[in-house]
Amino acid sequence: MFIPNTPLDQKEMLAKIGVSSVKELLAQIPQELLYPVLNLPKALTEQELTAHIHALAAKNKPLKNFIGAGMYEHFIPAAVPALSSRGEFLTAYTPYQAEASQGTLQTIYEFQSCICALMDMDVATASHYDGATAAAEAVLACLRITGRTEIVISSALHPHYKQVLTTYVCHLPGVKVSEAPLAADGTLDLDALKAKLSDKTSVFLLPTPNFFGCLERANEISALVHNVGALLVALVNPISLGVVQTPGSYNADFAVAEGQPLGNAVNFGGPGLGIMTAKKMYMRQLPGRIVGIAKDKDGKRSFVLTLQAREQHIRREKASSNICSNEALCALNAVIYLTLLGPKGLKEVAELNLERAHELAALIGEVPGFKLKYSAPFFNEFVVECPVPAKSVIKKLERKGLGAGYALTEIKGMKNCLLVCATETKTEDDLKAYQTALKGI
């Protein structure tokens, strides 16, 4: 909300903080940045602007997308955007006046119910900013619960998730983050992990499938973590749960995910949908909000904000988080998507992802000079070792209308490695076209 201030208001506020003018208040900002020369072109009419935007859009070159790395292209049934774009959903956003937002609260409650069933966990929050912040928030909860200060993560955690986690904990006194290395097959080296864990370890953050698409031995890892009294945070691909074991089945204390694959388009990388679940005993350590069911004065069912552990609702120093974002519209897409598919449909989608990725991996393996880097079971993406730098492969396949994958150049020793993804949106012809394009390099 913008509240204009009169000159007198401004004068009183400046006097209160001890400066004589707004210019003095902003003195630390370089002059060329403070008042830049914008040099804007001549204004356009609405009709001219529309034509200009269409001309710009026409320059976009469509690519058949084989890029994953945290955001995934899936088929979205037409009913998902048709329902979520209805005015009563699209404009409601988030229930600040909970008692007047029964429809929005009900959809959030249904989202929580679907997510608990999907993850096999006791409680779910009303969604978070994205998968990376949900993972970091879960780690912070573990630090509060255990009182310990050591965090262990997998070296196959998404690099961007590592950056977010580091940002979250860098200011916390005594907190240290260390990485457990991988074995040659692309999964965690369990002996090395065991050596990393101790009675000082608060939490282990386990991505499965990991950043390279490999599925971890979750039961064994869970046992190692809990044997030292630490907590386990599982980071999963929600689509994969149609075919692989759930976090609840291997006793995860918290389970988080990026919910974008559930009925939300890639949209150039956002917005995301942070999913967070936990065991019931840790419910009061969850950040954000939880919607529950109650009865009104007439005994009728009503939906309420049961828990609200964020800084907008309680004193900042007692809040479990100061994240305000609730991705209600993305969560609505997710619950509509999950409801349309049901358990059987989700399993079919997951199986198609599994099949397409393995079919493509086999085709790539037939091309001289290209091979899979890891041998562990994988879900819908995998690492390919190329005979040339991965970025050059990407550029050459772009000319053939293919988004080849994600270059792993930011990871030491993986300059020639390409992370390739194939979901249910790819046909057999698409997979063969990829193989043919590689043969031409």
Coordinates of C-alpha atoms in Angstrom, one line a residue:
M1 CA 0.0 0.0 0.0
F2 CA 1.4 3.4 -1.0
I3 CA 0.7 6.2 1.5
P4 CA 1.8 9.6 0.2
N5 CA 3.5 11.9 2.6
T6 CA 3.1 15.7 2.7
P7 CA 6.2 18.0 2.7
L8 CA 5.6 18.5 6.4
D9 CA 5.4 14.8 7.0
Q10 CA 8.7 14.3 5.1
K11 CA 10.4 17.2 7.1
E12 CA 9.3 15.7 10.4
M13 CA 10.6 12.2 9.5
L14 CA 13.9 13.5 8.2
A15 CA 14.4 15.5 11.4
K16 CA 13.6 12.4 13.4
I17 CA 16.4 10.4 11.8
G18 CA 18.9 13.3 11.7
V19 CA 19.2 14.2 8.0
S20 CA 18.3 17.4 6.3
S21 CA 17.0 16.1 3.0
V22 CA 16.1 13.0 1.0
K23 CA 19.2 13.6 -1.1
E24 CA 21.4 13.4 2.0
L25 CA 19.6 10.3 3.0
L26 CA 20.6 8.7 -0.3
A27 CA 24.1 10.0 -0.4
Q28 CA 25.7 6.6 -0.3
I29 CA 24.2 5.7 -3.7
P30 CA 26.5 6.7 -6.7
Q31 CA 25.1 9.8 -8.5
E32 CA 24.9 8.0 -11.9
L33 CA 22.7 5.3 -10.4
L34 CA 20.6 7.6 -8.3
Y35 CA 19.3 9.7 -11.2
P36 CA 20.1 7.8 -14.4
V37 CA 19.3 9.1 -17.9
L38 CA 16.7 6.7 -19.1
N39 CA 16.7 7.7 -22.8
L40 CA 13.3 6.1 -23.4
P41 CA 12.0 5.8 -26.9
K42 CA 8.9 7.6 -28.1
A43 CA 5.7 6.4 -26.4
L44 CA 3.6 3.9 -28.3
T45 CA -0.2 3.6 -28.5
E46 CA -1.8 0.4 -27.2
Q47 CA -2.2 -0.9 -30.8
E48 CA 1.4 -0.1 -31.7
L49 CA 2.7 -1.7 -28.5
T50 CA 0.7 -4.9 -29.1
A51 CA 2.2 -5.1 -32.6
H52 CA 5.7 -4.5 -31.3
I53 CA 5.3 -7.3 -28.6
H54 CA 4.0 -9.7 -31.2
A55 CA 7.0 -8.9 -33.4
L56 CA 9.4 -9.6 -30.6
A57 CA 7.6 -12.9 -29.7
A58 CA 7.9 -14.0 -33.3
K59 CA 11.7 -14.0 -32.9
N60 CA 11.5 -16.8 -30.3
K61 CA 12.8 -20.1 -31.6
P62 CA 10.8 -23.0 -30.3
L63 CA 13.0 -25.8 -29.0
K64 CA 12.1 -29.4 -28.1
N65 CA 13.0 -29.3 -24.5
F66 CA 15.3 -31.9 -22.8
I67 CA 16.3 -29.6 -20.0
G68 CA 15.4 -30.5 -16.4
A69 CA 17.7 -29.6 -13.5
G70 CA 14.9 -28.7 -11.1
M71 CA 12.2 -27.4 -13.4
Y72 CA 10.4 -30.0 -15.5
E73 CA 8.1 -29.9 -18.6
H74 CA 5.0 -32.0 -18.1
F75 CA 1.7 -32.3 -19.8
I76 CA -0.9 -30.2 -18.0
P77 CA -4.5 -31.2 -18.6
A78 CA -6.7 -28.3 -19.9
A79 CA -8.9 -28.5 -16.9
V80 CA -6.1 -27.3 -14.6
P81 CA -5.7 -23.7 -16.0
A82 CA -9.5 -23.6 -16.8
L83 CA -10.4 -24.1 -13.2
S84 CA -7.6 -22.2 -11.5
S85 CA -8.1 -19.1 -13.7
R86 CA -11.7 -18.7 -12.5
G87 CA -12.1 -15.3 -10.8
E88 CA -13.0 -16.7 -7.4
F89 CA -9.6 -18.5 -7.3
L90 CA -7.4 -16.1 -9.3
T91 CA -8.2 -13.0 -7.3
A92 CA -8.5 -14.5 -3.8
Y93 CA -4.7 -15.1 -3.5
T94 CA -4.2 -15.6 0.2
P95 CA -6.6 -15.5 3.1
Y96 CA -5.6 -12.6 5.3
Q97 CA -9.2 -12.5 6.5
A98 CA -9.5 -16.2 7.0
E99 CA -13.1 -16.2 8.2
A100 CA -14.2 -14.6 4.9
S101 CA -12.1 -16.9 2.6
Q102 CA -13.8 -20.3 3.1
G103 CA -13.3 -21.3 -0.6
T104 CA -9.6 -20.5 -0.6
L105 CA -9.1 -22.1 2.8
Q106 CA -10.8 -25.3 1.5
T107 CA -8.6 -25.5 -1.6
I108 CA -5.5 -25.1 0.7
Y109 CA -6.9 -27.8 3.0
E110 CA -7.4 -30.1 0.0
F111 CA -3.8 -29.3 -1.1
Q112 CA -2.4 -30.3 2.3
S113 CA -4.4 -33.5 2.3
C114 CA -3.2 -34.5 -1.2
I115 CA 0.4 -33.7 -0.3
C116 CA 0.3 -35.7 2.9
A117 CA -1.0 -38.7 1.0
L118 CA 1.6 -38.2 -1.8
M119 CA 4.6 -37.9 0.6
D120 CA 3.2 -40.4 3.2
M121 CA 3.7 -37.8 5.9
D122 CA 1.6 -36.6 8.8
V123 CA 1.2 -32.9 8.2
A124 CA 1.8 -30.4 5.3
T125 CA 2.0 -26.6 5.3
A126 CA -0.1 -24.3 3.1
S127 CA 2.9 -24.0 0.6
H128 CA 6.1 -22.0 0.5
Y129 CA 8.1 -19.8 -1.9
D130 CA 9.8 -22.7 -3.7
G131 CA 11.6 -26.0 -3.2
A132 CA 14.9 -24.4 -2.2
T133 CA 13.4 -22.3 0.5
A134 CA 11.3 -25.2 1.8
A135 CA 14.5 -27.3 2.1
A136 CA 16.3 -24.5 3.9
E137 CA 13.3 -23.9 6.3
A138 CA 13.2 -27.7 7.1
V139 CA 16.9 -27.6 8.0
L140 CA 16.4 -24.6 10.3
A141 CA 13.6 -26.5 12.0
C142 CA 15.9 -29.4 12.6
L143 CA 18.5 -27.0 14.1
R144 CA 15.9 -25.8 16.6
I145 CA 14.7 -29.3 17.5
T146 CA 18.0 -30.9 18.1
G147 CA 20.0 -27.9 19.5
R148 CA 22.9 -29.2 17.4
T149 CA 24.9 -27.1 15.0
E150 CA 26.3 -29.4 12.2
I151 CA 24.4 -29.8 8.9
V152 CA 25.4 -32.5 6.5
I153 CA 24.2 -32.4 2.9
S154 CA 24.8 -34.6 -0.2
S155 CA 27.3 -33.3 -2.7
A156 CA 24.6 -34.2 -5.3
L157 CA 22.3 -31.5 -3.9
H158 CA 21.2 -29.0 -6.5
P159 CA 23.9 -26.2 -6.6
H160 CA 21.2 -23.5 -6.3
Y161 CA 19.7 -25.2 -3.3
K162 CA 23.1 -25.3 -1.7
Q163 CA 23.4 -21.5 -2.3
V164 CA 20.0 -20.8 -0.7
L165 CA 20.8 -23.0 2.3
T166 CA 24.2 -21.3 2.8
T167 CA 22.5 -17.9 2.7
Y168 CA 20.0 -19.0 5.4
V169 CA 22.5 -20.4 7.9
C170 CA 25.6 -18.2 7.3
H171 CA 24.6 -15.8 10.1
L172 CA 23.8 -18.5 12.7
P173 CA 26.6 -18.7 15.3
G174 CA 28.5 -22.0 15.3
V175 CA 26.5 -23.6 12.5
K176 CA 28.6 -25.6 9.9
V177 CA 27.6 -27.2 6.6
S178 CA 29.6 -30.1 5.2
E179 CA 29.1 -32.3 2.2
A180 CA 29.0 -36.1 2.0
P181 CA 30.7 -37.3 -1.2
L182 CA 29.4 -39.6 -3.9
A183 CA 30.4 -43.1 -4.9
A184 CA 31.4 -43.9 -8.5
D185 CA 27.8 -44.9 -9.4
G186 CA 26.4 -41.4 -8.7
T187 CA 24.8 -42.1 -5.3
L188 CA 26.1 -41.3 -1.8
D189 CA 29.2 -43.1 -0.5
L190 CA 27.6 -44.6 2.6
D191 CA 30.9 -45.3 4.3
A192 CA 31.9 -41.7 3.8
L193 CA 28.5 -40.5 5.0
K194 CA 28.8 -42.6 8.2
A195 CA 32.2 -41.0 8.9
K196 CA 30.6 -37.5 8.4
L197 CA 27.8 -38.1 10.9
S198 CA 28.4 -37.7 14.6
D199 CA 26.6 -36.8 17.8
K200 CA 27.0 -33.2 16.8
T201 CA 25.1 -33.6 13.5
S202 CA 21.7 -32.0 13.6
V203 CA 20.3 -32.9 10.2
F204 CA 21.1 -34.7 6.9
L205 CA 19.5 -33.3 3.7
L206 CA 18.9 -36.1 1.3
P207 CA 17.9 -35.4 -2.3
T208 CA 16.4 -38.5 -4.0
P209 CA 16.5 -38.5 -7.0
N210 CA 19.6 -36.4 -6.5
F211 CA 20.6 -33.5 -8.8
F212 CA 22.1 -36.0 -11.3
G213 CA 18.8 -38.0 -11.4
C214 CA 20.2 -41.0 -9.4
L215 CA 17.9 -42.7 -6.8
E216 CA 19.5 -43.1 -3.3
R217 CA 19.4 -46.0 -0.9
A218 CA 17.1 -44.1 1.4
N219 CA 16.4 -46.9 4.0
E220 CA 20.1 -47.4 4.7
I221 CA 20.8 -43.6 4.8
S222 CA 17.8 -43.0 7.1
A223 CA 19.2 -45.7 9.5
L224 CA 22.7 -44.1 9.5
V225 CA 21.3 -40.6 10.2
H226 CA 18.9 -41.7 13.0
N227 CA 21.6 -43.9 14.7
V228 CA 23.5 -40.7 15.7
G229 CA 20.3 -38.9 16.9
A230 CA 20.2 -36.6 13.8
L231 CA 17.1 -35.8 11.8
L232 CA 16.5 -36.6 8.1
V233 CA 15.1 -34.1 5.6
A234 CA 14.1 -35.8 2.3
L235 CA 14.1 -33.7 -0.9
V236 CA 12.1 -35.4 -3.6
N237 CA 10.6 -35.0 -7.1
P238 CA 6.9 -35.3 -6.4
I239 CA 6.2 -37.1 -9.8
S240 CA 8.7 -39.8 -8.9
L241 CA 6.6 -40.8 -5.9
G242 CA 4.3 -42.5 -8.4
V243 CA 6.9 -45.3 -8.7
V244 CA 9.5 -44.9 -5.9
Q245 CA 9.2 -45.2 -2.2
T246 CA 7.8 -42.4 -0.2
P247 CA 9.6 -40.3 2.4
G248 CA 7.3 -41.7 5.1
S249 CA 8.3 -45.2 4.2
Y250 CA 11.9 -44.6 5.1
N251 CA 11.1 -42.6 8.3
A252 CA 12.0 -39.1 7.1
D253 CA 11.4 -36.5 9.7
F254 CA 10.7 -33.8 7.2
A255 CA 10.0 -34.1 3.5
V256 CA 10.2 -31.3 1.0
A257 CA 9.8 -30.8 -2.7
E258 CA 9.6 -28.4 -5.6
G259 CA 5.9 -28.6 -6.6
Q260 CA 6.3 -27.1 -10.1
P261 CA 5.9 -30.5 -11.8
L262 CA 2.4 -30.8 -10.4
G263 CA 0.3 -28.9 -12.9
N264 CA 2.5 -25.8 -13.2
A265 CA 4.3 -24.7 -16.4
V266 CA 8.1 -24.1 -16.5
N267 CA 7.5 -20.4 -17.3
F268 CA 11.2 -19.6 -17.8
G269 CA 12.0 -21.0 -14.3
G270 CA 9.2 -19.8 -12.1
P271 CA 7.1 -19.3 -10.0
G272 CA 7.9 -22.3 -8.0
L273 CA 5.8 -24.1 -5.3
G274 CA 7.5 -25.0 -2.0
I275 CA 6.1 -28.2 -0.5
M276 CA 6.9 -29.0 3.1
T277 CA 5.7 -31.9 5.2
A278 CA 6.7 -33.3 8.6
K279 CA 6.0 -35.9 11.3
K280 CA 3.2 -34.8 13.6
M281 CA 5.5 -34.3 16.6
Y282 CA 7.3 -31.5 14.7
M283 CA 4.2 -29.7 13.5
R284 CA 4.8 -26.7 15.7
Q285 CA 8.2 -26.2 14.2
L286 CA 6.9 -25.8 10.7
P287 CA 7.0 -22.3 9.3
G288 CA 4.2 -20.7 7.4
R289 CA 0.6 -21.8 8.0
I290 CA -1.6 -24.9 8.3
V291 CA -5.3 -24.9 7.5
G292 CA -7.6 -27.1 9.5
I293 CA -11.3 -28.0 10.0
A294 CA -13.4 -26.7 12.8
K295 CA -17.1 -26.1 13.5
D296 CA -18.9 -22.8 13.5
K297 CA -21.5 -21.7 16.2
D298 CA -24.2 -23.6 14.3
G299 CA -22.1 -26.8 14.2
K300 CA -21.4 -26.6 10.5
R301 CA -18.0 -27.5 9.0
S302 CA -15.7 -24.5 8.6
F303 CA -12.1 -24.1 7.5
V304 CA -9.6 -22.1 9.7
L305 CA -6.0 -21.2 9.9
T306 CA -5.0 -23.6 12.6
L307 CA -1.3 -22.7 12.9
Q308 CA 0.3 -19.4 11.8
A309 CA 3.9 -19.5 12.9
R310 CA 5.3 -16.6 10.8
E311 CA 6.3 -13.1 11.6
Q312 CA 3.0 -11.5 10.4
H313 CA 1.1 -13.4 13.1
I314 CA 3.5 -13.5 16.1
R315 CA 6.4 -11.5 17.4
R316 CA 9.4 -11.7 15.0
E317 CA 11.8 -13.2 17.5
K318 CA 9.4 -16.1 18.2
A319 CA 8.5 -16.7 14.5
S320 CA 9.8 -19.9 13.0
S321 CA 10.2 -18.0 9.7
N322 CA 9.9 -14.6 8.2
I323 CA 9.0 -15.9 4.7
C324 CA 5.6 -14.4 3.8
S325 CA 5.1 -15.9 0.4
N326 CA 2.3 -18.4 0.1
E327 CA 2.1 -19.8 -3.4
A328 CA -1.7 -20.4 -3.2
L329 CA -2.4 -20.3 -7.0
C330 CA 0.4 -22.7 -7.8
A331 CA -0.8 -24.9 -4.9
L332 CA -4.3 -24.8 -6.4
N333 CA -2.9 -26.0 -9.8
A334 CA -1.1 -28.8 -7.9
V335 CA -4.2 -30.0 -6.1
I336 CA -6.4 -29.9 -9.3
Y337 CA -3.7 -31.8 -11.2
L338 CA -3.3 -34.5 -8.5
T339 CA -7.1 -34.8 -8.2
L340 CA -7.5 -35.2 -12.0
L341 CA -4.8 -37.9 -12.2
G342 CA -5.5 -39.7 -9.0
P343 CA -3.1 -42.4 -7.7
K344 CA -3.4 -44.5 -10.9
G345 CA -2.8 -41.6 -13.2
L346 CA 0.2 -40.3 -11.3
K347 CA 1.7 -43.8 -11.4
E348 CA 1.2 -43.9 -15.2
V349 CA 2.9 -40.5 -15.6
A350 CA 5.8 -41.6 -13.4
E351 CA 6.2 -44.8 -15.4
L352 CA 6.3 -42.8 -18.6
N353 CA 9.0 -40.5 -17.2
L354 CA 11.0 -43.6 -16.2
E355 CA 10.6 -45.2 -19.6
R356 CA 11.3 -42.2 -21.7
A357 CA 14.5 -41.3 -19.8
H358 CA 15.9 -44.8 -20.0
E359 CA 15.0 -45.1 -23.7
L360 CA 16.8 -41.9 -24.4
A361 CA 19.8 -42.9 -22.3
A362 CA 20.1 -46.1 -24.3
L363 CA 19.9 -44.2 -27.6
I364 CA 22.6 -41.8 -26.5
G365 CA 24.8 -44.6 -25.4
E366 CA 24.8 -45.9 -29.0
V367 CA 26.4 -42.7 -30.3
P368 CA 30.3 -42.9 -30.4
G369 CA 31.9 -40.7 -27.9
F370 CA 28.8 -40.3 -25.7
K371 CA 28.2 -42.3 -22.6
L372 CA 26.4 -42.3 -19.3
K373 CA 28.5 -41.0 -16.4
Y374 CA 26.7 -42.9 -13.6
S375 CA 25.4 -46.5 -13.3
A376 CA 22.9 -46.0 -10.5
P377 CA 19.1 -46.3 -11.1
F378 CA 17.8 -43.0 -12.2
F379 CA 14.4 -41.3 -12.6
N380 CA 13.7 -38.9 -15.4
E381 CA 17.2 -37.3 -15.9
F382 CA 20.8 -38.6 -16.2
V383 CA 24.3 -37.3 -16.8
V384 CA 26.0 -37.8 -20.2
E385 CA 29.7 -37.5 -20.7
C386 CA 30.4 -35.8 -24.1
P387 CA 33.5 -35.9 -26.2
V388 CA 33.5 -32.1 -26.4
P389 CA 32.5 -29.4 -23.8
A390 CA 28.8 -29.7 -22.9
K391 CA 28.1 -26.0 -23.9
S392 CA 29.2 -26.7 -27.5
V393 CA 26.8 -29.6 -27.7
I394 CA 24.0 -27.4 -26.5
K395 CA 24.8 -24.7 -29.1
K396 CA 24.9 -27.3 -31.9
L397 CA 21.7 -28.9 -31.0
E398 CA 20.0 -25.6 -30.6
R399 CA 20.5 -25.1 -34.4
K400 CA 18.5 -28.3 -34.9
G401 CA 15.6 -27.2 -32.7
L402 CA 16.6 -29.1 -29.6
G403 CA 17.2 -28.0 -26.0
A404 CA 20.0 -30.6 -25.3
G405 CA 20.1 -30.3 -21.6
Y406 CA 21.8 -28.5 -18.7
A407 CA 25.6 -28.0 -18.9
L408 CA 27.2 -29.0 -15.6
T409 CA 30.2 -26.7 -16.1
E410 CA 29.7 -25.1 -12.7
I411 CA 30.6 -28.4 -11.1
K412 CA 34.3 -29.1 -10.8
G413 CA 35.5 -31.8 -13.3
M414 CA 32.2 -31.9 -15.2
K415 CA 33.0 -29.4 -18.1
N416 CA 32.1 -32.1 -20.6
C417 CA 29.0 -33.4 -18.8
L418 CA 25.4 -32.7 -19.8
L419 CA 22.3 -33.3 -17.6
V420 CA 19.6 -34.6 -19.9
C421 CA 15.9 -35.0 -19.0
A422 CA 13.0 -36.8 -20.8
T423 CA 9.5 -36.6 -19.4
E424 CA 6.2 -38.0 -20.7
T425 CA 6.0 -35.1 -23.1
K426 CA 8.6 -36.7 -25.4
T427 CA 7.6 -39.2 -28.1
E428 CA 9.8 -41.9 -29.6
D429 CA 10.4 -39.7 -32.6
D430 CA 11.6 -37.0 -30.3
L431 CA 14.1 -39.4 -28.7
K432 CA 15.4 -40.6 -32.0
A433 CA 15.7 -37.0 -33.3
Y434 CA 17.9 -36.3 -30.3
Q435 CA 20.1 -39.3 -31.1
T436 CA 20.4 -38.3 -34.8
A437 CA 21.4 -34.8 -33.8
L438 CA 24.2 -36.1 -31.6
K439 CA 25.5 -38.3 -34.4
G440 CA 25.9 -35.1 -36.4
I441 CA 28.4 -33.5 -33.9

